[in-house]
Coordinates of C-alpha atoms in Angstrom, one line a residue:
Chain G
M1 CA 120.9 -148.0 161.7
K2 CA 119.7 -147.6 165.2
D3 CA 116.1 -146.5 164.3
Y4 CA 114.4 -147.9 167.5
C5 CA 114.6 -147.7 171.2
F6 CA 112.6 -148.9 174.2
G7 CA 111.0 -146.8 177.0
I8 CA 110.2 -148.7 180.2
D9 CA 108.2 -147.3 183.1
V10 CA 108.4 -149.5 186.3
G11 CA 105.6 -149.1 188.7
G12 CA 104.6 -151.0 191.9
T13 CA 101.9 -153.1 190.2
T14 CA 102.8 -153.1 186.4
V15 CA 105.7 -152.4 184.2
K16 CA 104.8 -150.4 181.1
L17 CA 106.9 -151.0 178.0
G18 CA 107.1 -149.1 174.7
L19 CA 108.9 -149.7 171.5
F20 CA 109.6 -146.4 169.8
Q21 CA 111.1 -145.1 166.6
T22 CA 113.9 -142.7 167.4
D23 CA 111.8 -139.9 165.9
G24 CA 109.4 -140.4 168.7
K25 CA 106.7 -142.5 167.0
L26 CA 105.3 -145.1 169.4
V27 CA 105.3 -148.4 167.5
D28 CA 104.0 -150.7 170.2
K29 CA 103.2 -150.6 173.9
W30 CA 102.4 -153.4 176.4
E31 CA 102.5 -154.2 180.1
I32 CA 103.8 -156.9 182.3
V33 CA 103.3 -157.6 186.0
S34 CA 105.8 -156.1 188.5
R35 CA 106.9 -159.1 190.6
T36 CA 107.9 -157.2 193.7
E37 CA 108.3 -160.3 195.9
N38 CA 111.7 -161.6 197.0
G39 CA 113.2 -158.1 196.9
G40 CA 111.9 -157.5 193.4
Q41 CA 114.7 -159.6 192.0
A42 CA 112.6 -160.8 189.0
I43 CA 111.6 -157.3 187.8
L44 CA 114.6 -156.5 185.6
P45 CA 115.0 -160.1 184.2
D46 CA 111.3 -160.0 183.3
V47 CA 111.8 -156.6 181.6
A48 CA 114.8 -157.9 179.7
E49 CA 113.0 -161.0 178.6
S50 CA 110.0 -159.0 177.4
V51 CA 112.3 -156.6 175.5
L52 CA 114.3 -159.4 173.8
L53 CA 111.0 -161.3 172.9
K54 CA 109.6 -158.1 171.3
M55 CA 112.8 -157.7 169.3
E56 CA 112.5 -161.3 168.1
N57 CA 108.9 -160.9 167.1
M58 CA 109.6 -157.6 165.3
K59 CA 112.7 -159.1 163.7
L60 CA 114.9 -156.3 165.1
S61 CA 118.6 -156.9 165.8
M62 CA 120.9 -155.3 168.3
D63 CA 122.1 -153.0 165.5
D64 CA 118.5 -151.6 165.2
I65 CA 118.2 -150.5 168.8
A66 CA 119.7 -147.2 170.3
G67 CA 119.1 -148.5 173.8
I68 CA 116.7 -148.8 176.7
G69 CA 115.5 -146.0 179.0
I70 CA 113.9 -146.9 182.3
G71 CA 111.9 -144.9 184.8
V72 CA 111.7 -146.1 188.4
P73 CA 109.5 -144.9 191.3
G74 CA 112.2 -143.3 193.5
P75 CA 115.6 -141.6 193.5
I76 CA 118.1 -142.9 191.0
S77 CA 121.6 -141.5 190.5
A78 CA 123.0 -140.2 187.2
D79 CA 124.8 -143.5 186.7
G80 CA 121.7 -145.5 187.2
V81 CA 122.0 -146.6 190.8
V82 CA 119.0 -146.9 193.1
P83 CA 119.8 -146.7 196.9
H84 CA 116.4 -148.2 197.9
T85 CA 113.0 -148.4 196.3
A86 CA 110.4 -149.5 198.9
N87 CA 107.5 -150.2 196.6
L88 CA 109.5 -152.4 194.2
G89 CA 111.1 -154.3 197.1
W90 CA 114.5 -153.1 195.9
G91 CA 117.5 -152.4 198.2
Y92 CA 120.7 -151.0 196.6
K93 CA 120.5 -151.9 192.9
E94 CA 122.6 -150.9 189.9
V95 CA 119.6 -150.7 187.6
T96 CA 121.1 -149.6 184.3
R97 CA 124.2 -151.8 184.6
E98 CA 122.0 -154.9 185.4
L99 CA 119.5 -154.2 182.6
S100 CA 122.4 -153.6 180.2
E101 CA 124.0 -156.9 181.1
L102 CA 120.7 -158.7 180.7
T103 CA 119.9 -157.3 177.3
G104 CA 123.3 -156.4 175.8
L105 CA 121.9 -152.9 175.1
P106 CA 122.9 -149.5 176.4
C107 CA 120.6 -148.4 179.3
R108 CA 119.8 -145.1 181.0
G109 CA 117.6 -144.5 184.0
G110 CA 115.6 -141.7 185.6
N111 CA 113.1 -141.1 188.4
D112 CA 109.5 -141.7 187.1
A113 CA 108.2 -138.2 187.8
N114 CA 111.2 -136.7 186.1
V115 CA 110.9 -139.1 183.2
A116 CA 107.2 -138.3 182.7
A117 CA 108.1 -134.6 182.6
L118 CA 110.7 -135.4 179.9
G119 CA 108.0 -137.3 177.9
E120 CA 105.5 -134.4 178.0
M121 CA 108.3 -132.0 176.9
W122 CA 109.3 -134.3 174.0
K123 CA 106.0 -135.4 172.5
G124 CA 103.3 -134.2 174.8
A125 CA 101.7 -130.9 176.0
A126 CA 105.0 -129.0 176.1
S127 CA 106.5 -130.2 172.8
G128 CA 108.8 -127.6 171.3
H129 CA 109.7 -126.1 174.6
R130 CA 113.2 -126.3 176.1
S131 CA 112.4 -125.8 179.8
G132 CA 109.4 -126.8 181.8
V133 CA 108.1 -127.9 185.1
M134 CA 105.7 -130.8 185.3
V135 CA 103.4 -131.2 188.3
T136 CA 101.6 -134.5 188.8
L137 CA 98.5 -134.2 191.0
G138 CA 97.7 -137.8 191.9
T139 CA 97.6 -139.7 195.1
G140 CA 100.6 -137.5 196.0
V141 CA 102.1 -134.5 194.3
G142 CA 105.1 -135.3 192.1
G143 CA 107.2 -133.1 190.0
G144 CA 109.8 -133.1 187.3
I145 CA 112.0 -130.2 186.0
I146 CA 113.5 -130.0 182.5
I147 CA 116.1 -127.4 181.8
D148 CA 117.6 -127.1 178.3
G149 CA 115.9 -130.4 177.4
K150 CA 117.6 -132.3 180.3
I151 CA 116.2 -133.6 183.6
L152 CA 117.3 -131.6 186.6
T153 CA 118.2 -134.6 188.8
G154 CA 119.6 -132.8 191.9
A155 CA 122.5 -133.7 194.2
N156 CA 120.3 -136.2 196.1
G157 CA 118.0 -137.2 193.3
A158 CA 115.4 -134.8 194.9
G159 CA 115.3 -132.3 192.0
G160 CA 111.6 -131.5 191.4
E161 CA 110.4 -133.0 194.7
I162 CA 107.9 -130.2 194.7
G163 CA 105.2 -132.1 196.6
H164 CA 107.2 -131.3 199.8
I165 CA 107.5 -127.6 199.3
H166 CA 106.2 -126.0 202.5
V167 CA 103.0 -123.9 201.8
D168 CA 101.2 -123.5 205.1
D169 CA 102.4 -123.1 208.7
D170 CA 98.9 -123.9 210.0
V171 CA 98.5 -127.5 208.8
T172 CA 98.3 -129.7 211.9
W173 CA 98.6 -133.2 210.4
T174 CA 101.8 -134.9 209.3
C175 CA 102.8 -135.6 205.7
G176 CA 104.2 -139.0 204.7
C177 CA 107.6 -137.3 204.5
G178 CA 107.5 -136.4 208.2
N179 CA 107.0 -132.6 207.8
Q180 CA 103.9 -130.6 208.1
G181 CA 102.4 -128.1 205.6
C182 CA 103.7 -129.7 202.5
L183 CA 102.0 -128.9 199.1
E184 CA 101.1 -132.6 198.8
Q185 CA 99.0 -132.5 202.0
V186 CA 96.6 -130.0 200.4
A187 CA 96.9 -130.3 196.7
S188 CA 97.0 -134.0 195.9
A189 CA 93.7 -136.0 195.3
N190 CA 93.8 -137.0 198.9
G191 CA 95.1 -133.7 200.0
M192 CA 92.3 -131.7 198.4
V193 CA 89.7 -133.8 200.3
R194 CA 91.7 -133.4 203.5
L195 CA 91.9 -129.6 202.9
A196 CA 88.1 -129.5 202.5
K197 CA 87.5 -131.5 205.7
W198 CA 90.0 -129.2 207.5
M199 CA 88.0 -126.1 206.3
I200 CA 84.8 -127.7 207.6
E201 CA 86.5 -128.5 211.0
T202 CA 87.7 -124.9 211.2
E203 CA 84.5 -123.2 210.1
G204 CA 82.0 -125.5 211.8
E205 CA 79.0 -126.2 209.6
V206 CA 79.2 -125.3 205.9
R207 CA 76.5 -125.2 203.2
T208 CA 77.4 -127.5 200.3
S209 CA 75.8 -130.0 197.9
L210 CA 78.8 -132.3 198.6
D211 CA 78.6 -135.4 200.7
T212 CA 81.4 -134.4 203.0
D213 CA 82.0 -137.9 204.4
T214 CA 82.5 -139.5 201.0
M215 CA 83.6 -136.7 198.7
S216 CA 86.6 -137.2 196.3
A217 CA 88.7 -134.6 194.6
K218 CA 86.6 -135.3 191.5
D219 CA 83.4 -134.7 193.4
I220 CA 84.8 -131.3 194.6
W221 CA 85.7 -130.2 191.1
D222 CA 82.3 -131.4 189.8
A223 CA 80.7 -129.2 192.5
V224 CA 82.9 -126.3 191.6
K225 CA 81.6 -126.5 188.0
E226 CA 78.0 -126.6 189.4
G227 CA 78.6 -123.4 191.3
D228 CA 78.7 -124.9 194.8
E229 CA 80.0 -122.1 197.1
F230 CA 81.9 -124.2 199.5
A231 CA 83.6 -126.2 196.7
I232 CA 84.6 -123.0 195.1
R233 CA 86.3 -121.8 198.3
V234 CA 88.1 -125.2 198.5
A235 CA 89.3 -124.7 194.9
E236 CA 90.4 -121.1 195.7
R237 CA 92.5 -122.4 198.5
F238 CA 93.9 -125.3 196.4
G239 CA 94.7 -122.7 193.7
K240 CA 96.4 -120.4 196.2
Y241 CA 98.7 -123.2 197.5
L242 CA 99.6 -124.4 194.0
G243 CA 99.9 -120.9 192.5
L244 CA 102.2 -119.9 195.4
A245 CA 104.4 -123.0 195.1
L246 CA 104.7 -122.6 191.3
A247 CA 105.4 -118.9 191.6
N248 CA 108.3 -119.6 193.9
I249 CA 109.5 -122.4 191.6
A250 CA 109.4 -119.8 188.7
G251 CA 111.5 -117.4 190.8
T252 CA 114.0 -120.2 191.1
V253 CA 114.2 -121.9 187.7
D254 CA 112.1 -119.6 185.4
P255 CA 110.6 -122.2 183.1
E256 CA 108.9 -121.6 179.8
V257 CA 105.9 -123.8 180.7
F258 CA 104.2 -125.5 183.5
I259 CA 102.5 -128.9 182.7
I260 CA 99.8 -130.0 185.0
G261 CA 99.0 -133.8 185.0
G262 CA 97.8 -136.6 187.2
G263 CA 94.3 -137.7 188.1
V264 CA 93.2 -134.3 189.6
S265 CA 94.1 -132.6 186.3
K266 CA 91.2 -134.4 184.7
A267 CA 89.1 -131.6 186.2
G268 CA 90.2 -129.8 183.0
P269 CA 91.0 -126.1 182.2
V270 CA 89.0 -124.8 185.3
L271 CA 91.9 -126.2 187.4
L272 CA 94.4 -124.0 185.5
D273 CA 92.2 -120.9 186.1
Y274 CA 92.4 -121.3 189.9
I275 CA 96.2 -122.0 189.8
Q276 CA 97.0 -119.2 187.4
K277 CA 95.0 -116.6 189.4
Y278 CA 97.3 -117.0 192.3
Y279 CA 100.4 -117.7 190.3
V280 CA 100.1 -114.3 188.7
K281 CA 99.6 -112.7 192.1
Y282 CA 102.7 -114.1 193.7
V283 CA 105.2 -114.5 190.9
F284 CA 108.1 -112.3 190.0
R285 CA 106.8 -110.2 187.1
G286 CA 109.5 -111.3 184.7
C287 CA 108.0 -114.8 184.9
R288 CA 104.3 -113.9 184.5
S289 CA 104.2 -115.0 180.9
A290 CA 104.9 -118.7 181.6
R291 CA 102.4 -121.0 179.8
F292 CA 100.2 -123.4 181.8
V293 CA 99.1 -126.5 179.9
L294 CA 97.4 -129.8 180.9
A295 CA 99.4 -133.0 180.3
T296 CA 98.3 -134.9 177.2
L297 CA 100.2 -138.2 177.3
G298 CA 98.4 -139.6 180.4
N299 CA 99.9 -142.9 181.6
D300 CA 102.2 -143.0 178.5
A301 CA 104.3 -140.0 179.6
G302 CA 106.7 -142.4 181.4
I303 CA 107.5 -144.6 178.5
Y304 CA 107.9 -141.6 176.1
G305 CA 110.3 -139.9 178.6
A306 CA 112.2 -143.1 179.3
A307 CA 112.7 -143.6 175.5
K308 CA 114.0 -140.0 175.2
L309 CA 116.6 -140.7 177.9
V310 CA 118.6 -142.9 175.5
L311 CA 118.4 -140.4 172.7
E312 CA 120.2 -137.6 174.5
Chain L
M1 CA 148.4 -120.8 173.7
K2 CA 145.3 -119.1 175.1
D3 CA 146.5 -119.0 178.8
Y4 CA 144.7 -115.9 179.8
C5 CA 141.2 -114.4 179.9
F6 CA 139.4 -111.3 181.2
G7 CA 136.6 -111.2 183.7
I8 CA 134.5 -107.9 183.8
D9 CA 131.9 -107.0 186.4
V10 CA 129.9 -103.9 185.3
G11 CA 128.2 -102.0 188.1
G12 CA 126.3 -98.8 188.3
T13 CA 129.3 -96.8 189.7
T14 CA 132.4 -98.7 188.8
V15 CA 133.4 -101.5 186.4
K16 CA 135.7 -104.1 187.9
L17 CA 138.1 -105.8 185.6
G18 CA 140.3 -108.9 186.2
L19 CA 143.1 -110.5 184.1
F20 CA 143.2 -114.2 184.9
Q21 CA 145.2 -117.2 183.9
T22 CA 142.8 -119.9 182.5
D23 CA 143.6 -122.1 185.6
G24 CA 141.9 -119.4 187.7
K25 CA 144.8 -117.5 189.0
L26 CA 144.0 -113.8 189.3
V27 CA 147.0 -111.9 187.7
D28 CA 145.8 -108.4 188.0
K29 CA 142.6 -106.5 188.9
W30 CA 141.6 -102.9 188.6
E31 CA 138.6 -100.6 188.3
I32 CA 137.3 -97.9 185.9
V33 CA 134.4 -95.5 186.4
S34 CA 131.0 -96.6 184.9
R35 CA 130.0 -93.6 182.6
T36 CA 126.2 -94.1 182.7
E37 CA 125.4 -90.7 181.1
N38 CA 124.1 -90.6 177.5
G39 CA 122.5 -94.0 177.7
G40 CA 125.7 -95.6 179.0
Q41 CA 127.1 -95.6 175.5
A42 CA 130.7 -95.1 176.7
I43 CA 130.7 -98.1 179.1
L44 CA 131.7 -100.9 176.6
P45 CA 134.2 -98.7 174.7
D46 CA 135.8 -97.8 178.0
V47 CA 136.0 -101.5 178.9
A48 CA 137.5 -102.4 175.6
E49 CA 140.1 -99.7 175.8
S50 CA 141.1 -100.7 179.3
V51 CA 141.3 -104.4 178.2
L52 CA 143.5 -103.6 175.1
L53 CA 145.7 -101.3 177.2
K54 CA 146.3 -104.0 179.8
M55 CA 147.2 -106.5 177.0
E56 CA 149.7 -104.0 175.6
N57 CA 151.2 -103.3 179.0
M58 CA 151.4 -107.0 179.8
K59 CA 152.8 -107.8 176.2
L60 CA 149.9 -110.2 175.6
S61 CA 148.7 -110.8 172.0
M62 CA 145.3 -111.9 170.8
D63 CA 146.6 -115.5 170.6
D64 CA 147.2 -115.4 174.4
I65 CA 143.6 -114.6 175.3
A66 CA 140.7 -117.1 175.5
G67 CA 138.1 -114.3 175.7
I68 CA 136.3 -111.8 177.8
G69 CA 133.4 -112.7 180.2
I70 CA 131.2 -109.9 181.3
G71 CA 128.6 -109.7 184.1
V72 CA 125.8 -107.0 183.9
P73 CA 123.3 -105.9 186.6
G74 CA 120.1 -107.1 185.0
P75 CA 118.7 -109.8 182.7
I76 CA 120.8 -110.9 179.7
S77 CA 120.0 -113.6 177.2
A78 CA 122.1 -116.6 176.4
D79 CA 123.3 -114.8 173.3
G80 CA 124.4 -111.7 175.2
V81 CA 121.5 -109.4 174.6
V82 CA 120.3 -107.0 177.3
P83 CA 116.7 -105.7 176.8
H84 CA 117.1 -102.8 179.2
T85 CA 119.4 -102.1 182.2
A86 CA 118.1 -99.1 184.1
N87 CA 121.1 -98.4 186.3
L88 CA 123.6 -98.4 183.4
G89 CA 121.4 -96.2 181.2
W90 CA 121.2 -99.0 178.7
G91 CA 118.2 -99.8 176.5
Y92 CA 118.4 -102.8 174.1
K93 CA 122.0 -103.6 173.7
E94 CA 123.9 -106.5 172.1
V95 CA 126.5 -106.5 174.8
T96 CA 128.7 -109.5 173.8
R97 CA 128.6 -108.7 170.1
E98 CA 129.5 -105.1 170.7
L99 CA 132.4 -105.9 173.1
S100 CA 133.6 -108.6 170.7
E101 CA 133.7 -106.1 167.8
L102 CA 135.5 -103.5 170.0
T103 CA 138.2 -105.9 171.1
G104 CA 138.4 -108.6 168.5
L105 CA 138.0 -111.2 171.3
P106 CA 135.3 -113.8 171.9
C107 CA 132.9 -112.6 174.6
R108 CA 130.2 -114.2 176.8
G109 CA 127.8 -112.5 179.2
G110 CA 125.8 -113.2 182.3
N111 CA 123.7 -111.6 184.9
D112 CA 125.9 -110.3 187.8
A113 CA 124.2 -112.3 190.5
N114 CA 124.5 -115.5 188.4
V115 CA 128.1 -114.7 187.5
A116 CA 129.0 -114.1 191.2
A117 CA 127.6 -117.6 192.0
L118 CA 129.7 -119.1 189.2
G119 CA 132.8 -117.4 190.7
E120 CA 132.1 -118.7 194.2
M121 CA 131.6 -122.2 192.7
W122 CA 134.8 -122.0 190.7
K123 CA 137.3 -120.5 193.1
G124 CA 135.4 -119.5 196.2
A125 CA 133.5 -121.0 199.1
A126 CA 131.9 -123.8 197.0
S127 CA 135.0 -124.8 195.0
G128 CA 134.8 -128.4 194.0
H129 CA 131.0 -128.6 194.0
R130 CA 129.0 -129.1 190.8
S131 CA 125.7 -127.6 191.9
G132 CA 125.0 -124.7 194.2
V133 CA 122.7 -121.8 195.0
M134 CA 124.2 -118.5 196.0
V135 CA 122.2 -115.9 198.0
T136 CA 123.5 -112.4 198.1
L137 CA 122.1 -110.5 201.1
G138 CA 122.9 -106.9 200.2
T139 CA 120.7 -103.8 199.5
G140 CA 118.4 -106.3 198.0
V141 CA 118.4 -110.1 197.9
G142 CA 120.0 -111.6 194.8
G143 CA 120.5 -115.2 193.7
G144 CA 122.4 -117.4 191.3
I145 CA 121.9 -121.0 190.6
I146 CA 124.6 -123.3 189.2
I147 CA 123.6 -126.8 188.0
D148 CA 126.3 -129.2 186.7
G149 CA 128.8 -126.2 186.6
K150 CA 126.6 -124.0 184.5
I151 CA 124.4 -121.0 185.2
L152 CA 120.6 -121.7 185.2
T153 CA 119.6 -118.6 183.2
G154 CA 115.9 -119.3 182.9
A155 CA 113.5 -118.6 180.0
N156 CA 113.2 -114.9 180.9
G157 CA 116.7 -114.4 182.4
A158 CA 115.0 -114.7 185.8
G159 CA 116.6 -117.9 187.0
G160 CA 117.7 -117.4 190.6
E161 CA 115.6 -114.3 191.2
I162 CA 115.0 -115.6 194.6
G163 CA 114.7 -112.2 196.3
H164 CA 111.1 -112.2 195.0
I165 CA 110.1 -115.5 196.3
H166 CA 106.9 -114.9 198.4
V167 CA 107.4 -115.7 202.1
D168 CA 104.8 -113.8 204.1
D169 CA 101.1 -113.0 203.3
D170 CA 101.0 -110.4 206.1
V171 CA 103.6 -108.0 204.8
T172 CA 101.7 -104.7 204.1
W173 CA 104.3 -102.6 202.3
T174 CA 105.2 -103.0 198.6
C175 CA 108.5 -104.4 197.2
G176 CA 110.4 -102.7 194.4
C177 CA 109.1 -105.4 192.1
G178 CA 105.4 -104.4 192.8
N179 CA 104.5 -107.5 194.8
Q180 CA 104.1 -107.8 198.6
G181 CA 105.7 -110.4 200.9
C182 CA 108.9 -110.9 198.9
L183 CA 112.0 -112.4 200.6
E184 CA 113.9 -109.2 199.8
Q185 CA 111.5 -107.2 201.8
V186 CA 112.5 -108.9 205.0
A187 CA 115.9 -110.5 204.5
S188 CA 118.0 -107.8 202.7
A189 CA 120.0 -105.3 204.7
N190 CA 117.2 -102.8 204.4
G191 CA 114.6 -105.5 204.7
M192 CA 116.0 -106.7 208.0
V193 CA 115.7 -103.2 209.4
R194 CA 112.1 -102.9 208.0
L195 CA 111.3 -106.3 209.6
A196 CA 112.5 -105.1 213.0
K197 CA 110.5 -101.9 212.7
W198 CA 107.4 -103.9 211.6
M199 CA 107.8 -106.1 214.7
I200 CA 107.9 -103.0 216.9
E201 CA 104.8 -101.5 215.2
T202 CA 103.0 -104.8 215.7
E203 CA 104.1 -105.4 219.3
G204 CA 104.0 -101.9 220.6
E205 CA 107.0 -101.1 222.8
V206 CA 109.9 -103.6 222.9
R207 CA 112.9 -103.8 225.3
T208 CA 116.1 -103.5 223.3
S209 CA 119.6 -102.0 223.5
L210 CA 119.2 -101.0 219.8
D211 CA 118.5 -97.4 218.7
T212 CA 115.4 -98.4 216.7
D213 CA 115.4 -95.1 214.7
T214 CA 118.9 -95.5 213.3
M215 CA 119.6 -99.2 213.6
S216 CA 121.3 -101.0 210.6
A217 CA 121.3 -104.7 209.8
K218 CA 124.8 -104.8 211.2
D219 CA 123.6 -103.2 214.4
I220 CA 120.9 -105.9 214.8
W221 CA 123.5 -108.7 214.3
D222 CA 125.9 -107.0 216.8
A223 CA 123.0 -106.9 219.3
V224 CA 122.2 -110.6 218.6
K225 CA 125.8 -111.4 219.5
E226 CA 125.4 -109.4 222.7
G227 CA 122.3 -111.4 223.7
D228 CA 119.7 -108.6 223.0
E229 CA 116.3 -110.4 223.3
F230 CA 114.5 -108.3 220.7
A231 CA 117.4 -108.6 218.2
I232 CA 117.4 -112.3 218.7
R233 CA 113.7 -112.5 217.9
V234 CA 114.4 -110.4 214.7
A235 CA 117.1 -112.9 213.8
E236 CA 114.8 -115.8 214.4
R237 CA 112.2 -114.4 212.0
F238 CA 114.9 -113.5 209.4
G239 CA 116.1 -117.1 209.7
K240 CA 112.7 -118.5 209.3
Y241 CA 112.1 -116.5 206.1
L242 CA 115.4 -117.5 204.6
G243 CA 115.3 -121.0 205.9
L244 CA 111.8 -121.5 204.4
A245 CA 112.8 -120.0 201.0
L246 CA 116.0 -122.0 200.8
A247 CA 114.1 -125.2 201.8
N248 CA 111.7 -124.7 199.0
I249 CA 114.5 -124.0 196.5
A250 CA 116.1 -127.2 197.7
G251 CA 112.9 -129.1 196.9
T252 CA 113.1 -127.7 193.4
V253 CA 116.8 -127.8 192.4
D254 CA 118.3 -129.9 195.2
P255 CA 121.8 -128.3 195.3
E256 CA 124.9 -129.6 197.0
V257 CA 125.6 -126.3 198.7
F258 CA 124.2 -122.9 199.6
I259 CA 126.6 -120.0 199.5
I260 CA 125.5 -117.0 201.6
G261 CA 127.2 -113.7 200.6
G262 CA 126.6 -109.9 200.5
G263 CA 127.0 -107.3 203.2
V264 CA 124.6 -108.9 205.7
S265 CA 126.7 -112.1 205.5
K266 CA 129.5 -110.3 207.3
A267 CA 127.6 -111.1 210.5
G268 CA 129.4 -114.4 210.1
P269 CA 128.6 -118.0 211.1
V270 CA 125.8 -117.0 213.5
L271 CA 123.8 -116.0 210.4
L272 CA 124.0 -119.5 209.1
D273 CA 122.9 -121.0 212.4
Y274 CA 119.6 -119.0 212.2
I275 CA 119.0 -119.9 208.6
Q276 CA 119.9 -123.6 209.0
K277 CA 117.6 -124.0 212.0
Y278 CA 114.6 -123.3 209.9
Y279 CA 116.0 -124.8 206.7
V280 CA 116.1 -128.2 208.5
K281 CA 112.6 -127.8 209.8
Y282 CA 111.0 -127.1 206.4
V283 CA 113.1 -129.0 203.9
F284 CA 112.4 -132.3 202.2
R285 CA 114.4 -134.8 204.2
G286 CA 116.4 -136.0 201.2
C287 CA 117.9 -132.5 201.0
R288 CA 118.8 -132.0 204.6
S289 CA 122.5 -132.6 204.1
A290 CA 123.1 -129.6 201.9
R291 CA 126.1 -127.6 203.0
F292 CA 125.8 -124.0 204.0
V293 CA 128.9 -121.8 203.5
L294 CA 129.7 -118.1 203.7
A295 CA 131.0 -116.6 200.4
T296 CA 134.8 -116.0 200.4
L297 CA 135.5 -113.9 197.2
G298 CA 133.6 -110.8 198.3
N299 CA 133.5 -108.1 195.6
D300 CA 135.8 -110.2 193.4
A301 CA 133.2 -113.0 192.9
G302 CA 131.9 -111.2 189.8
I303 CA 135.2 -111.0 188.0
Y304 CA 136.0 -114.6 188.8
G305 CA 132.6 -115.8 187.5
A306 CA 132.8 -113.6 184.4
A307 CA 136.2 -115.1 183.6
K308 CA 134.8 -118.6 184.0
L309 CA 132.1 -117.8 181.5
V310 CA 134.6 -117.9 178.6
L311 CA 136.2 -121.1 179.8
E312 CA 133.1 -123.3 179.5

């Protein structure tokens, strides 16, 4: 009986690993270092060794394991091939084939943002829903789209690349992607700070309790909660950008639920209020009833979603 | 052997019907009047009668027919239920169940814009592709999204409602949907004329060969081809709105191909040039290589797509 599976979330610093029952119960989780030197050639062998060691320790045989799901930080094709993943040192790599050969187990792969979305849909904030869009507001803005319980990968692995949706013609600095006016430039943790500084540049002096040289996104949200007038205007503008982007996403894929995660989402429900205010303004009315929820699995979303990949 | 199927496209004035071989060959097509009076109660019985008569004339038995697909102008759920379709007179109606009872054949239903997209993907401009977004630039702006060969219906039947994507904060008049700044307000046949008039209002007098009181979208495109400076600026702005909307759709669903159809698309390849110029500017670079094609099935897209519904 294949009652267990593994969920792996490969990051640039650590690899997170989880052993799951196939009903979704997390049995054990641990981390290993991502050895990105030498083209990252040790990463998959390290993962395989760690998986096989865990099976030995837990007295699990091949017959007990449904497979291994793996999330990677970059595009990956439906058949598990990565063209290039800069922050792991990888060039072209047949990830799932290689990991399958190393372990003797079936493997499936996905992009980390998409896999996190699948995790939140399966056992997190959006459990019980069939379609949802996850937005991760961290250093950047990531996204994952789940339709009928499956990841929308896209023709170029760019399904759910919502951080690069264009939201403002007036942005003058350039995004990491090469464009200007991307959602990520004004709604990520760094982007929110840049947005605040841009508003100060435009307006000249502003009255605020914030230290505008050192402020973080968390500082801005804390100031919002204390009633700081400038911070509230920054939050309004942040909410407008995200509300607009999510409204346009709704007019495209019409999901049941939006899941908001990542570091910035630790600001809590107040964040949803600012987003939903503008979402409702801009969205096609048939999509107004979409739910907005905060992610609940935190850094474990990736291993949950990866595990779910092999159960489809 | 079930070698045949029917594709039905119900409109507010006429119902188009097609008899297809299951390999996609159109054997016969014809039309009947849409009797929308009395809550449109005669429409499905008329369709059923016409289908059964065609089978009799063609000496086809129930065993020859895989089923009937039907496209309707409004939201329809995955199990074939319409909540309300104003321009057919329908309130709540279990469309596929009713048509199945009337004919004795399996039935499947879809929204007309989505079904047209499926038709173009199957046997039209995007044949051979697995994922595509169709944009219909007619009286309004309709859309349909196909992912892995299937319609993306959405939680509220609003998948692909791209005509109501918000593209401009400065639009001052109100869309049929109740919002302001929708793509449909500036990129449909009527919207393009309204856009031109808005530009004249904003700019004061403009130099143009167009009769600005009576101009149609076709007139504007004809003037573009003749080098009219004002018409070219209208086309640039139209292209910017559509290019921006399609770029943001690409950052969401990352399709292989965009199919542009509807009356406005009769302007021809020049239309694609204006759209792609801005698409390339705004889109996430991983999605730049998406193909742009003009629809080829015209008014038959609906019957092709409806037929394909029962072959999935």
